[in-house]
Tab-separated table of C-alpha atoms in Angstrom:
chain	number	residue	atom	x	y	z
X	1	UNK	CA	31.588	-58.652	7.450
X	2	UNK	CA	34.163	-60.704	9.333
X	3	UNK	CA	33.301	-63.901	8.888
X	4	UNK	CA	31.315	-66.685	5.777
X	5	UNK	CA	27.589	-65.276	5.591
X	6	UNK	CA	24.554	-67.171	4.837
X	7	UNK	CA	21.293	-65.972	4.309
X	8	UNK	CA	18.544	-67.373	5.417
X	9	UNK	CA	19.244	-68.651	8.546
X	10	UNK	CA	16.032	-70.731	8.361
X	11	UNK	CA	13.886	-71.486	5.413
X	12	UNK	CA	10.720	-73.592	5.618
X	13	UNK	CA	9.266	-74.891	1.918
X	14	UNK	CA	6.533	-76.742	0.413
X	15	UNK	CA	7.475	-79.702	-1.180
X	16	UNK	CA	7.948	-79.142	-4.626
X	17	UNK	CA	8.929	-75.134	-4.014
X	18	UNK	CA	11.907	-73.792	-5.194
X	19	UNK	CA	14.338	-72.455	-3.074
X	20	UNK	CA	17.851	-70.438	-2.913
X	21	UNK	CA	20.386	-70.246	-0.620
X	22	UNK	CA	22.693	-67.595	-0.493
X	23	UNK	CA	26.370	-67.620	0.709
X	24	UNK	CA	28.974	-64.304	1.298
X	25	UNK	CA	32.382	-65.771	1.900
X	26	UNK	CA	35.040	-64.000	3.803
X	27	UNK	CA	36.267	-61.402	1.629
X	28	UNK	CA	39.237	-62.126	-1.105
X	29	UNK	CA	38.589	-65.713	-0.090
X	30	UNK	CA	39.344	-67.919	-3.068
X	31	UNK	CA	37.671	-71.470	-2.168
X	32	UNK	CA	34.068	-71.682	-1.418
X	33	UNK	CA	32.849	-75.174	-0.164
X	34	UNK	CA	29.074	-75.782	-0.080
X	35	UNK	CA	28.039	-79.178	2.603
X	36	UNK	CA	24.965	-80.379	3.404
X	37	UNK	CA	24.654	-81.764	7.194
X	38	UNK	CA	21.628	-84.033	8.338
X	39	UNK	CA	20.524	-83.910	11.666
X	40	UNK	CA	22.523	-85.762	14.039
X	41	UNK	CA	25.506	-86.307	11.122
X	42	UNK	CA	28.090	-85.139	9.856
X	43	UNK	CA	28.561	-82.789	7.186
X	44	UNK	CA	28.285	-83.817	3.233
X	45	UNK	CA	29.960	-82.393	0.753
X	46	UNK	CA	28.270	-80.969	-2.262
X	47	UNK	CA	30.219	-78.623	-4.276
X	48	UNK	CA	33.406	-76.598	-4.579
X	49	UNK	CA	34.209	-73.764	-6.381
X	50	UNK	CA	37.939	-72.151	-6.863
X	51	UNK	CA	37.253	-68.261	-7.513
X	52	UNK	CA	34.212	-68.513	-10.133
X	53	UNK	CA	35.045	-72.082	-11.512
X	54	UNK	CA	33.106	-75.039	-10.277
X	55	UNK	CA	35.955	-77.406	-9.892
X	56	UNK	CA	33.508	-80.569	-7.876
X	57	UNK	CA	30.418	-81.105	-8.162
X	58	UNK	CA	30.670	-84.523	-7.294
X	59	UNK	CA	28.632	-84.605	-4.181
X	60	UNK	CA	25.408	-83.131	-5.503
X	61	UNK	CA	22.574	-85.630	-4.723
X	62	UNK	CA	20.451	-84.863	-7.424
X	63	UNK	CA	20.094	-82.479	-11.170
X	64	UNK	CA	17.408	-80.568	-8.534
X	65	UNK	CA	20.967	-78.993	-6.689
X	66	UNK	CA	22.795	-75.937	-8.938
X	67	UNK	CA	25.405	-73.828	-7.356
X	68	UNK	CA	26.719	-70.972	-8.914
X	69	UNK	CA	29.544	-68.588	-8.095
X	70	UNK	CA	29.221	-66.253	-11.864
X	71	UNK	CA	31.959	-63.525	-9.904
X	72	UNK	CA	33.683	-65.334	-7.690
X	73	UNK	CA	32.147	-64.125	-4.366
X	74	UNK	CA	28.608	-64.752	-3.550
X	75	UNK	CA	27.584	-67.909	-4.010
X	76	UNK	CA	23.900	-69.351	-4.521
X	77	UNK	CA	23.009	-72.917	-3.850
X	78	UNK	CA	19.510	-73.680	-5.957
X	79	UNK	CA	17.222	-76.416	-5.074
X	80	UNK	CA	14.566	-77.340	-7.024
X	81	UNK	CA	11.199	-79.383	-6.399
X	82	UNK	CA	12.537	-79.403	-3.278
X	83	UNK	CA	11.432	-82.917	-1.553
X	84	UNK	CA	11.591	-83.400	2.507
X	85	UNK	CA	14.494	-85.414	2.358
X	86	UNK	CA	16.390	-82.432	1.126
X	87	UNK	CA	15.697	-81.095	5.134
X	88	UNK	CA	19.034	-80.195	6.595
X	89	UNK	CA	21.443	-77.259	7.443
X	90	UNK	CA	23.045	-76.164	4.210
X	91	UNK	CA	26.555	-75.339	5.143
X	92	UNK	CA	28.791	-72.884	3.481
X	93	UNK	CA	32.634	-72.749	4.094
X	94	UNK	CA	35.602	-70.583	2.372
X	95	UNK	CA	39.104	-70.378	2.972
X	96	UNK	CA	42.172	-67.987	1.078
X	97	UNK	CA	43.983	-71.372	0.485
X	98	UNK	CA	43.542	-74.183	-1.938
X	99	UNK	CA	43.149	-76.422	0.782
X	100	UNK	CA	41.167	-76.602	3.705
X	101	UNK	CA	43.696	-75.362	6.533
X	102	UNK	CA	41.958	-72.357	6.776
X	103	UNK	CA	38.612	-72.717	5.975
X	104	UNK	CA	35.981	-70.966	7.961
X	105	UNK	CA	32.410	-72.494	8.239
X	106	UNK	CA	28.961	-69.888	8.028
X	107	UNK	CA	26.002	-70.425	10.094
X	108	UNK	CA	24.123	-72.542	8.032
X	109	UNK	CA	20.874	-72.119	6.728
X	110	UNK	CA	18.648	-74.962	7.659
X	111	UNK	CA	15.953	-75.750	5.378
X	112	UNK	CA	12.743	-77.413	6.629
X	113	UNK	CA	10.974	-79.370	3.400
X	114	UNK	CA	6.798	-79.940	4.109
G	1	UNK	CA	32.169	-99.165	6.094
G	2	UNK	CA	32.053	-95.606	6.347
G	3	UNK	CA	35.373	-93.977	5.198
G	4	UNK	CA	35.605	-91.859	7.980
G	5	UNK	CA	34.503	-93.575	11.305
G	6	UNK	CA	33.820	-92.047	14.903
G	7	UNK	CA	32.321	-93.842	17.827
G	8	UNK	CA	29.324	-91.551	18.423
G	9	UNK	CA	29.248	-90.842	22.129
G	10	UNK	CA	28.317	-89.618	24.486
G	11	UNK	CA	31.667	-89.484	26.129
G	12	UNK	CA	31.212	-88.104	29.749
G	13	UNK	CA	34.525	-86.921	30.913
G	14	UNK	CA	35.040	-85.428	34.504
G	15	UNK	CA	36.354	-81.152	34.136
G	16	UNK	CA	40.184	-81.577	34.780
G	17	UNK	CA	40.608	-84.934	33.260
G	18	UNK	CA	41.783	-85.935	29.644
G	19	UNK	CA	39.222	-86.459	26.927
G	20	UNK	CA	40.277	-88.961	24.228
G	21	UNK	CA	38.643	-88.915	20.876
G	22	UNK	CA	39.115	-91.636	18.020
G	23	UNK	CA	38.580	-91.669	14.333
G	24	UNK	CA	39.428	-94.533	11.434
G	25	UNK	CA	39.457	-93.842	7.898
G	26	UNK	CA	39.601	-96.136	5.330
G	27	UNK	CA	41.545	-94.372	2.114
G	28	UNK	CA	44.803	-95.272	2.849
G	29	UNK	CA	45.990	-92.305	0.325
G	30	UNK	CA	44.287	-90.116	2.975
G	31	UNK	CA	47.217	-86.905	3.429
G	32	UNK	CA	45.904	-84.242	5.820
G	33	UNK	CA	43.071	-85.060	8.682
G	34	UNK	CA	41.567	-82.023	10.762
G	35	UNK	CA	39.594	-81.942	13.899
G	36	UNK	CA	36.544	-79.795	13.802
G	37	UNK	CA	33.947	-78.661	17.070
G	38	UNK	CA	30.471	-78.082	16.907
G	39	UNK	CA	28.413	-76.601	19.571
G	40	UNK	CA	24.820	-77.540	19.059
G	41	UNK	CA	22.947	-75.521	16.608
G	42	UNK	CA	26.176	-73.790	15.578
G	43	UNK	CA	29.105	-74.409	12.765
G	44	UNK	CA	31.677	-76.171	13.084
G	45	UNK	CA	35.197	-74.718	13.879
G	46	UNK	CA	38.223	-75.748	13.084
G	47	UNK	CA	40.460	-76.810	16.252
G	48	UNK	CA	43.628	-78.596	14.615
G	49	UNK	CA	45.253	-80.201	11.491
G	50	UNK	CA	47.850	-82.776	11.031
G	51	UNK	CA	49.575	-84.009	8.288
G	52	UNK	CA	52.309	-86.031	9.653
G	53	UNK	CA	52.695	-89.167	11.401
G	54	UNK	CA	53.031	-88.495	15.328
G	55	UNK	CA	51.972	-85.874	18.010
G	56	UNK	CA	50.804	-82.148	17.241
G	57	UNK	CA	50.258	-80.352	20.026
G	58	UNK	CA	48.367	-76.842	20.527
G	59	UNK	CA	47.685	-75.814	23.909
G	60	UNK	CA	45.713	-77.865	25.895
G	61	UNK	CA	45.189	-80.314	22.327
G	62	UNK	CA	46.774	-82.751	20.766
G	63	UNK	CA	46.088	-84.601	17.502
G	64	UNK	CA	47.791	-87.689	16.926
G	65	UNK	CA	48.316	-89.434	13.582
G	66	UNK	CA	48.783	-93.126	13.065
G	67	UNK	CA	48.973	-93.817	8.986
G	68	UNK	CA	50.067	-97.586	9.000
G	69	UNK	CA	46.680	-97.880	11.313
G	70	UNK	CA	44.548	-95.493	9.503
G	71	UNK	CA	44.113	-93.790	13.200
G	72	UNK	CA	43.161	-90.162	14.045
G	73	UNK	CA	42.954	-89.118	17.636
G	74	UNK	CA	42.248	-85.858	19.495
G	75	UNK	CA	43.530	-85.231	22.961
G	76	UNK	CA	42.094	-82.822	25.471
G	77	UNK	CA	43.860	-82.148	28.443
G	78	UNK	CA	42.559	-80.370	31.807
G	79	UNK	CA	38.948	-80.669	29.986
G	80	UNK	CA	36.596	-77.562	30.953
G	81	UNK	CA	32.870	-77.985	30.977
G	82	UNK	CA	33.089	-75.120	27.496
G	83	UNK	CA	34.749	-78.108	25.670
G	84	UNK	CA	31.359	-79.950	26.003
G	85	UNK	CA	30.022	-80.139	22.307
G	86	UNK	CA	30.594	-83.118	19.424
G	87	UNK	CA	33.847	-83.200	17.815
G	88	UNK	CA	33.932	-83.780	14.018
G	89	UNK	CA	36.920	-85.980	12.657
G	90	UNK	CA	37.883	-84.468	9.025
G	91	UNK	CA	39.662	-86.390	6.096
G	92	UNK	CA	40.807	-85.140	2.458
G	93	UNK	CA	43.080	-86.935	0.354
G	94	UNK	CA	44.764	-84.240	-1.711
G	95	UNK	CA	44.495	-85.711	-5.558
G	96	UNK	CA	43.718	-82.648	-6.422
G	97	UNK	CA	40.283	-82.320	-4.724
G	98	UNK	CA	39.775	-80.217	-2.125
G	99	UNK	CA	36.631	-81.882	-0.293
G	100	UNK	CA	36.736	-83.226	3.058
G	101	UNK	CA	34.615	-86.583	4.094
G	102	UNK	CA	33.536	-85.988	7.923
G	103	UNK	CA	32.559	-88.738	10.311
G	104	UNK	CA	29.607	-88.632	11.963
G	105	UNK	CA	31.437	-86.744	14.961
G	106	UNK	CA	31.326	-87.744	19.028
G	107	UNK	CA	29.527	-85.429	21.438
G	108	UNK	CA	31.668	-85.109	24.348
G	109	UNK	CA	29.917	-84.173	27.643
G	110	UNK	CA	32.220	-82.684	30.259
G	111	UNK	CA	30.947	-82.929	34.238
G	112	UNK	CA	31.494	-80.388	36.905
């Protein structure tokens, strides 16, 4: 596709539930930047990954968040026990630079926790 | 403090005037600062960067940079009602990490 791909657009889960979130960058796109963005705020950084290395991790709230990136493409944001103040749009971003002058955002997924 | 602070709106700006956005930020080894929009319920895009103290202009916007004062601004000139949405202020100090910190962003409302 032409642009950053994320799938689901909307996922509703029972506390406790695991879930995954799935992101398809723009193609040969080396960065991939995962954000988290609260209603009304802006977004969070979570993760970063430069081709299939995880080079920040830094802003994961919790050992429940694990990204992953094993071929340097797809990437899959895990949340486990998920817990309703993980509600929010999961945002997904990836750019052909090492920087972020170029970095296109997906859709989001938003996750409703219940 | 935040390290990246907007005042969140609403700004109300009449169509054909000039809408003036304003962001702080508090790392002083801040480098490169990028304006993002987001339209409700959608993504945020990336309107402008700047790296460099002083004006950058790119049609009808212009970012300006103020390091000494830690200031960020976003001009809009000859605003159109289609630049109604809330305007993210983006920071990233390039030490070797690639993260940006976002404000909270301003919703800008422009009247008919």
């Amino acid at each position: 596709g032409a642009g950053v791909s994320q799938s689901p657009r909307y996922k509703v889960a029972k506390r406790g539930q695991d879930v995954a979130l799935r992101c398809d960058p723009i193609s040969g796109h080396v960065s991939l930047f995962w954000y988290q963005q609260a209603l009304g705020q802006g977004p969070e950084f979570l993760t970063y990954f430069q081709n299939e290395a995880q080079l920040d991790k830094s802003g994961l709230p919790s050992d429940r968040f694990f990204a992953e990136r094993p071929e340097g493409s797809v990437s899959t944001l895990k949340i486990q026990r998920t817990q309703q103040e993980d509600s929010a749009v999961y945002l997904c971003a990836s750019s052909s630079k090492r920087d972020n002058t170029e970095a296109f955002f997906g859709q989001g997924t938003r996750l409703t926790v219940v | 403090q935040k390290e990246v602070e907007q005042n969140s709106g609403p700004l109300s700006v009449p169509e054909g005037a000039i809408a003036s956005l304003n962001c702080t930020y508090s790392d002083r080894g801040s480098q490169s600062f990028f304006w993002y929009r987001q339209y409700s319920g959608k993504s945020p895009e990336l309107i402008m960067f700047i790296y460099s103290n002083g004006d950058k202009e790119d049609g009808r916007f212009t970012a300006q940079l103020n390091k000494a004062s830690q200031y960020v601004s976003l001009l809009i000139r000859d605003s159109q009602p289609s630049d109604s949405a809330t305007y993210l202020c983006a920071v990233n100090n390039n030490f070797g990490n690639e993260k940006l910190t976002f404000g909270t962003g301003t919703r800008l409302t422009i009247i008919p």
